[in-house]
Amino acid sequence: MRKNLKRNIVIAAVLVFVGAAVYLNWSYNSRWGAADAAMAAAEDAYMAEAENDYLETSATMGGAVTSAYFDKARLTRQSTRDEALELLELACADTDVSQEVIDESMQQISAMAAWNLQENMLENELLAKNFGDCVVFVSDEGVTVAVPAPMEGLTDVQVAQITEAVLANTDYTAVDLNIIEVKE
């Protein structure tokens, strides 16, 4: 009975996190108001131009290589989390483990769900700040952000944008932030 109660609590916690993410997304989008036709057309034109610029840059600077890096990093992050989640679920389902192990496993599952939400939120915010692609990894140790960078490296403004996004959306400090520059 107690095991089911704890599982239900974890499920409820995950649902609360998902509900919070939906609410934050809704509130973020609703504060900008409705778009008028002229603004939407201007944004569409700007996005088409930006996409053409990105494709031209990718073709000349090896963008396929950096895109492959980010795709592989996302896949590695997801498979690592899936394996860890599977192990934690097995620990919770084992009838021979102590309640302490079950509680710790449930806490880790909740933490992983929260990290996943933070990662998605940060990636979306960085994409909105004109980073062509990025991968964010949140853990107990801190936040790692991988972003594409020109050969000369990221500018101070770009580093400040990444730092501000992480500090605003997590409980971590700048000391806990690791920025990886993926050279294009």
mmCIF file of C-alpha atoms in Angstrom:
data_model
loop_
_atom_site.group_PDB
_atom_site.id
_atom_site.type_symbol
_atom_site.label_atom_id
_atom_site.label_comp_id
_atom_site.label_asym_id
_atom_site.label_seq_id
_atom_site.Cartn_x
_atom_site.Cartn_y
_atom_site.Cartn_z
ATOM 1 C CA MET A 1 0.000 0.000 0.000
ATOM 2 C CA ARG A 2 2.766 2.422 0.948
ATOM 3 C CA LYS A 3 4.687 1.708 -2.250
ATOM 4 C CA ASN A 4 1.614 2.575 -4.334
ATOM 5 C CA LEU A 5 1.148 5.789 -2.380
ATOM 6 C CA LYS A 6 4.723 6.857 -3.088
ATOM 7 C CA ARG A 7 4.360 6.014 -6.779
ATOM 8 C CA ASN A 8 1.156 8.035 -6.912
ATOM 9 C CA ILE A 9 2.930 10.939 -5.239
ATOM 10 C CA VAL A 10 5.745 10.781 -7.799
ATOM 11 C CA ILE A 11 3.254 10.597 -10.642
ATOM 12 C CA ALA A 12 1.410 13.571 -9.183
ATOM 13 C CA ALA A 13 4.695 15.484 -8.856
ATOM 14 C CA VAL A 14 5.540 14.799 -12.499
ATOM 15 C CA LEU A 15 2.065 15.938 -13.527
ATOM 16 C CA VAL A 16 2.533 19.114 -11.487
ATOM 17 C CA PHE A 17 5.848 19.770 -13.271
ATOM 18 C CA VAL A 18 4.225 19.225 -16.658
ATOM 19 C CA GLY A 19 1.293 21.450 -15.661
ATOM 20 C CA ALA A 20 3.725 24.138 -14.501
ATOM 21 C CA ALA A 21 5.569 23.945 -17.817
ATOM 22 C CA VAL A 22 2.321 24.289 -19.746
ATOM 23 C CA TYR A 23 1.265 27.235 -17.581
ATOM 24 C CA LEU A 24 4.653 28.959 -17.967
ATOM 25 C CA ASN A 25 4.527 28.448 -21.722
ATOM 26 C CA TRP A 26 0.988 29.822 -21.850
ATOM 27 C CA SER A 27 1.807 32.829 -19.661
ATOM 28 C CA TYR A 28 4.962 33.584 -21.635
ATOM 29 C CA ASN A 29 3.079 33.456 -24.924
ATOM 30 C CA SER A 30 0.023 35.346 -23.677
ATOM 31 C CA ARG A 31 1.932 38.336 -22.336
ATOM 32 C CA TRP A 32 3.010 39.287 -25.851
ATOM 33 C CA GLY A 33 -0.585 39.708 -27.009
ATOM 34 C CA ALA A 34 -2.078 38.855 -30.360
ATOM 35 C CA ALA A 35 -0.018 39.348 -33.495
ATOM 36 C CA ASP A 36 -1.320 41.523 -36.262
ATOM 37 C CA ALA A 37 -1.002 40.508 -39.929
ATOM 38 C CA ALA A 38 1.761 42.998 -40.740
ATOM 39 C CA MET A 39 3.877 41.848 -37.823
ATOM 40 C CA ALA A 40 3.347 38.167 -38.721
ATOM 41 C CA ALA A 41 4.317 38.810 -42.354
ATOM 42 C CA ALA A 42 7.439 40.702 -41.266
ATOM 43 C CA GLU A 43 8.419 37.871 -38.898
ATOM 44 C CA ASP A 44 7.843 35.266 -41.610
ATOM 45 C CA ALA A 45 10.056 37.217 -44.006
ATOM 46 C CA TYR A 46 12.738 37.620 -41.341
ATOM 47 C CA MET A 47 12.637 33.899 -40.477
ATOM 48 C CA ALA A 48 12.877 32.916 -44.158
ATOM 49 C CA GLU A 49 15.879 35.226 -44.584
ATOM 50 C CA ALA A 50 17.496 33.876 -41.413
ATOM 51 C CA GLU A 51 16.954 30.300 -42.562
ATOM 52 C CA ASN A 52 18.538 31.071 -45.944
ATOM 53 C CA ASP A 53 21.496 32.718 -44.198
ATOM 54 C CA TYR A 54 21.854 29.722 -41.905
ATOM 55 C CA LEU A 55 21.754 27.264 -44.804
ATOM 56 C CA GLU A 56 24.358 29.276 -46.730
ATOM 57 C CA THR A 57 26.582 29.494 -43.662
ATOM 58 C CA SER A 58 26.149 25.802 -42.936
ATOM 59 C CA ALA A 59 27.100 24.889 -46.482
ATOM 60 C CA THR A 60 30.290 26.969 -46.377
ATOM 61 C CA MET A 61 31.318 26.407 -42.744
ATOM 62 C CA GLY A 62 30.517 22.751 -42.204
ATOM 63 C CA GLY A 63 27.156 23.238 -40.520
ATOM 64 C CA ALA A 64 26.319 19.594 -41.139
ATOM 65 C CA VAL A 65 29.166 18.649 -38.795
ATOM 66 C CA THR A 66 27.896 20.872 -35.970
ATOM 67 C CA SER A 67 24.306 19.783 -36.573
ATOM 68 C CA ALA A 68 25.418 16.164 -36.301
ATOM 69 C CA TYR A 69 27.199 16.996 -33.032
ATOM 70 C CA PHE A 70 24.038 18.457 -31.497
ATOM 71 C CA ASP A 71 21.883 15.582 -32.744
ATOM 72 C CA LYS A 72 24.318 13.057 -31.260
ATOM 73 C CA ALA A 73 24.523 14.980 -27.969
ATOM 74 C CA ARG A 74 20.720 15.015 -27.641
ATOM 75 C CA LEU A 75 20.538 11.303 -28.404
ATOM 76 C CA THR A 76 23.267 10.531 -25.864
ATOM 77 C CA ARG A 77 21.549 12.654 -23.207
ATOM 78 C CA GLN A 78 18.218 10.919 -23.811
ATOM 79 C CA SER A 79 19.617 7.384 -23.856
ATOM 80 C CA THR A 80 21.620 8.043 -20.677
ATOM 81 C CA ARG A 81 18.525 9.353 -18.919
ATOM 82 C CA ASP A 82 16.403 6.452 -20.191
ATOM 83 C CA GLU A 83 18.922 3.916 -18.851
ATOM 84 C CA ALA A 84 19.114 5.677 -15.474
ATOM 85 C CA LEU A 85 15.323 5.887 -15.285
ATOM 86 C CA GLU A 86 15.004 2.197 -16.073
ATOM 87 C CA LEU A 87 17.444 1.309 -13.271
ATOM 88 C CA LEU A 88 15.607 3.551 -10.805
ATOM 89 C CA GLU A 89 12.255 2.022 -11.755
ATOM 90 C CA LEU A 90 13.707 -1.465 -11.278
ATOM 91 C CA ALA A 91 14.964 -0.450 -7.838
ATOM 92 C CA CYS A 92 11.507 0.825 -6.918
ATOM 93 C CA ALA A 93 9.807 -2.339 -8.151
ATOM 94 C CA ASP A 94 12.149 -4.700 -6.282
ATOM 95 C CA THR A 95 10.397 -6.066 -3.218
ATOM 96 C CA ASP A 96 13.699 -6.835 -1.453
ATOM 97 C CA VAL A 97 14.955 -3.239 -1.250
ATOM 98 C CA SER A 98 14.552 -0.996 1.743
ATOM 99 C CA GLN A 99 12.135 1.896 1.894
ATOM 100 C CA GLU A 100 15.134 4.242 1.965
ATOM 101 C CA VAL A 101 16.308 2.988 -1.442
ATOM 102 C CA ILE A 102 12.799 3.355 -2.850
ATOM 103 C CA ASP A 103 12.517 6.904 -1.483
ATOM 104 C CA GLU A 104 15.900 7.860 -2.919
ATOM 105 C CA SER A 105 14.982 6.347 -6.292
ATOM 106 C CA MET A 106 11.709 8.285 -6.349
ATOM 107 C CA GLN A 107 13.569 11.508 -5.529
ATOM 108 C CA GLN A 108 15.979 10.859 -8.395
ATOM 109 C CA ILE A 109 13.093 10.208 -10.793
ATOM 110 C CA SER A 110 11.479 13.501 -9.750
ATOM 111 C CA ALA A 111 14.793 15.312 -10.124
ATOM 112 C CA MET A 112 15.258 13.875 -13.623
ATOM 113 C CA ALA A 113 11.792 15.064 -14.628
ATOM 114 C CA ALA A 114 12.561 18.553 -13.323
ATOM 115 C CA TRP A 115 15.914 18.603 -15.118
ATOM 116 C CA ASN A 116 14.252 17.557 -18.352
ATOM 117 C CA LEU A 117 11.807 20.460 -18.098
ATOM 118 C CA GLN A 118 14.629 22.893 -17.329
ATOM 119 C CA GLU A 119 16.681 21.613 -20.257
ATOM 120 C CA ASN A 120 13.795 22.065 -22.684
ATOM 121 C CA MET A 121 13.004 25.530 -21.347
ATOM 122 C CA LEU A 122 16.641 26.653 -21.582
ATOM 123 C CA GLU A 123 17.103 25.231 -25.083
ATOM 124 C CA ASN A 124 13.986 27.040 -26.287
ATOM 125 C CA GLU A 125 15.079 30.302 -24.689
ATOM 126 C CA LEU A 126 18.557 30.090 -26.225
ATOM 127 C CA LEU A 127 17.076 29.312 -29.635
ATOM 128 C CA ALA A 128 14.894 32.420 -29.220
ATOM 129 C CA LYS A 129 18.070 34.405 -28.491
ATOM 130 C CA ASN A 130 19.419 33.477 -31.951
ATOM 131 C CA PHE A 131 21.693 30.602 -31.030
ATOM 132 C CA GLY A 132 21.422 28.377 -34.093
ATOM 133 C CA ASP A 133 21.297 25.184 -32.091
ATOM 134 C CA CYS A 134 22.157 24.112 -28.575
ATOM 135 C CA VAL A 135 22.075 21.264 -26.112
ATOM 136 C CA VAL A 136 21.591 21.788 -22.380
ATOM 137 C CA PHE A 137 22.365 19.161 -19.748
ATOM 138 C CA VAL A 138 21.216 19.724 -16.155
ATOM 139 C CA SER A 139 22.376 17.513 -13.284
ATOM 140 C CA ASP A 140 23.226 17.649 -9.588
ATOM 141 C CA GLU A 141 26.621 19.119 -10.444
ATOM 142 C CA GLY A 142 25.317 22.012 -12.520
ATOM 143 C CA VAL A 143 24.355 23.036 -16.039
ATOM 144 C CA THR A 144 26.308 22.364 -19.218
ATOM 145 C CA VAL A 145 25.360 24.291 -22.352
ATOM 146 C CA ALA A 146 26.813 23.415 -25.761
ATOM 147 C CA VAL A 147 26.311 26.075 -28.437
ATOM 148 C CA PRO A 148 27.733 26.646 -31.904
ATOM 149 C CA ALA A 149 30.507 29.221 -31.947
ATOM 150 C CA PRO A 150 32.538 30.861 -34.684
ATOM 151 C CA MET A 151 36.262 30.104 -34.863
ATOM 152 C CA GLU A 152 37.052 33.228 -32.793
ATOM 153 C CA GLY A 153 34.725 32.021 -30.027
ATOM 154 C CA LEU A 154 31.612 33.402 -28.377
ATOM 155 C CA THR A 155 31.341 37.101 -27.709
ATOM 156 C CA ASP A 156 30.965 38.470 -24.187
ATOM 157 C CA VAL A 157 27.355 39.354 -25.030
ATOM 158 C CA GLN A 158 26.592 35.764 -26.067
ATOM 159 C CA VAL A 159 28.177 34.374 -22.900
ATOM 160 C CA ALA A 160 26.129 36.871 -20.866
ATOM 161 C CA GLN A 161 22.931 35.793 -22.678
ATOM 162 C CA ILE A 162 23.599 32.130 -21.882
ATOM 163 C CA THR A 163 24.492 32.908 -18.268
ATOM 164 C CA GLU A 164 21.410 35.082 -17.791
ATOM 165 C CA ALA A 165 19.138 32.386 -19.225
ATOM 166 C CA VAL A 166 20.562 29.705 -16.913
ATOM 167 C CA LEU A 167 20.482 31.889 -13.803
ATOM 168 C CA ALA A 168 16.908 33.053 -14.510
ATOM 169 C CA ASN A 169 15.514 29.559 -15.094
ATOM 170 C CA THR A 170 17.396 27.428 -12.552
ATOM 171 C CA ASP A 171 18.641 27.559 -8.984
ATOM 172 C CA TYR A 172 22.261 27.226 -10.115
ATOM 173 C CA THR A 173 24.896 29.963 -9.949
ATOM 174 C CA ALA A 174 27.343 31.083 -12.613
ATOM 175 C CA VAL A 175 29.989 28.889 -10.981
ATOM 176 C CA ASP A 176 27.818 25.842 -11.745
ATOM 177 C CA LEU A 177 27.595 26.749 -15.456
ATOM 178 C CA ASN A 178 29.823 25.143 -18.078
ATOM 179 C CA ILE A 179 29.631 26.518 -21.635
ATOM 180 C CA ILE A 180 30.977 24.340 -24.441
ATOM 181 C CA GLU A 181 31.756 26.151 -27.679
ATOM 182 C CA VAL A 182 31.220 23.889 -30.679
ATOM 183 C CA LYS A 183 33.310 25.407 -33.455
ATOM 184 C CA GLU A 184 31.481 25.702 -36.754
#
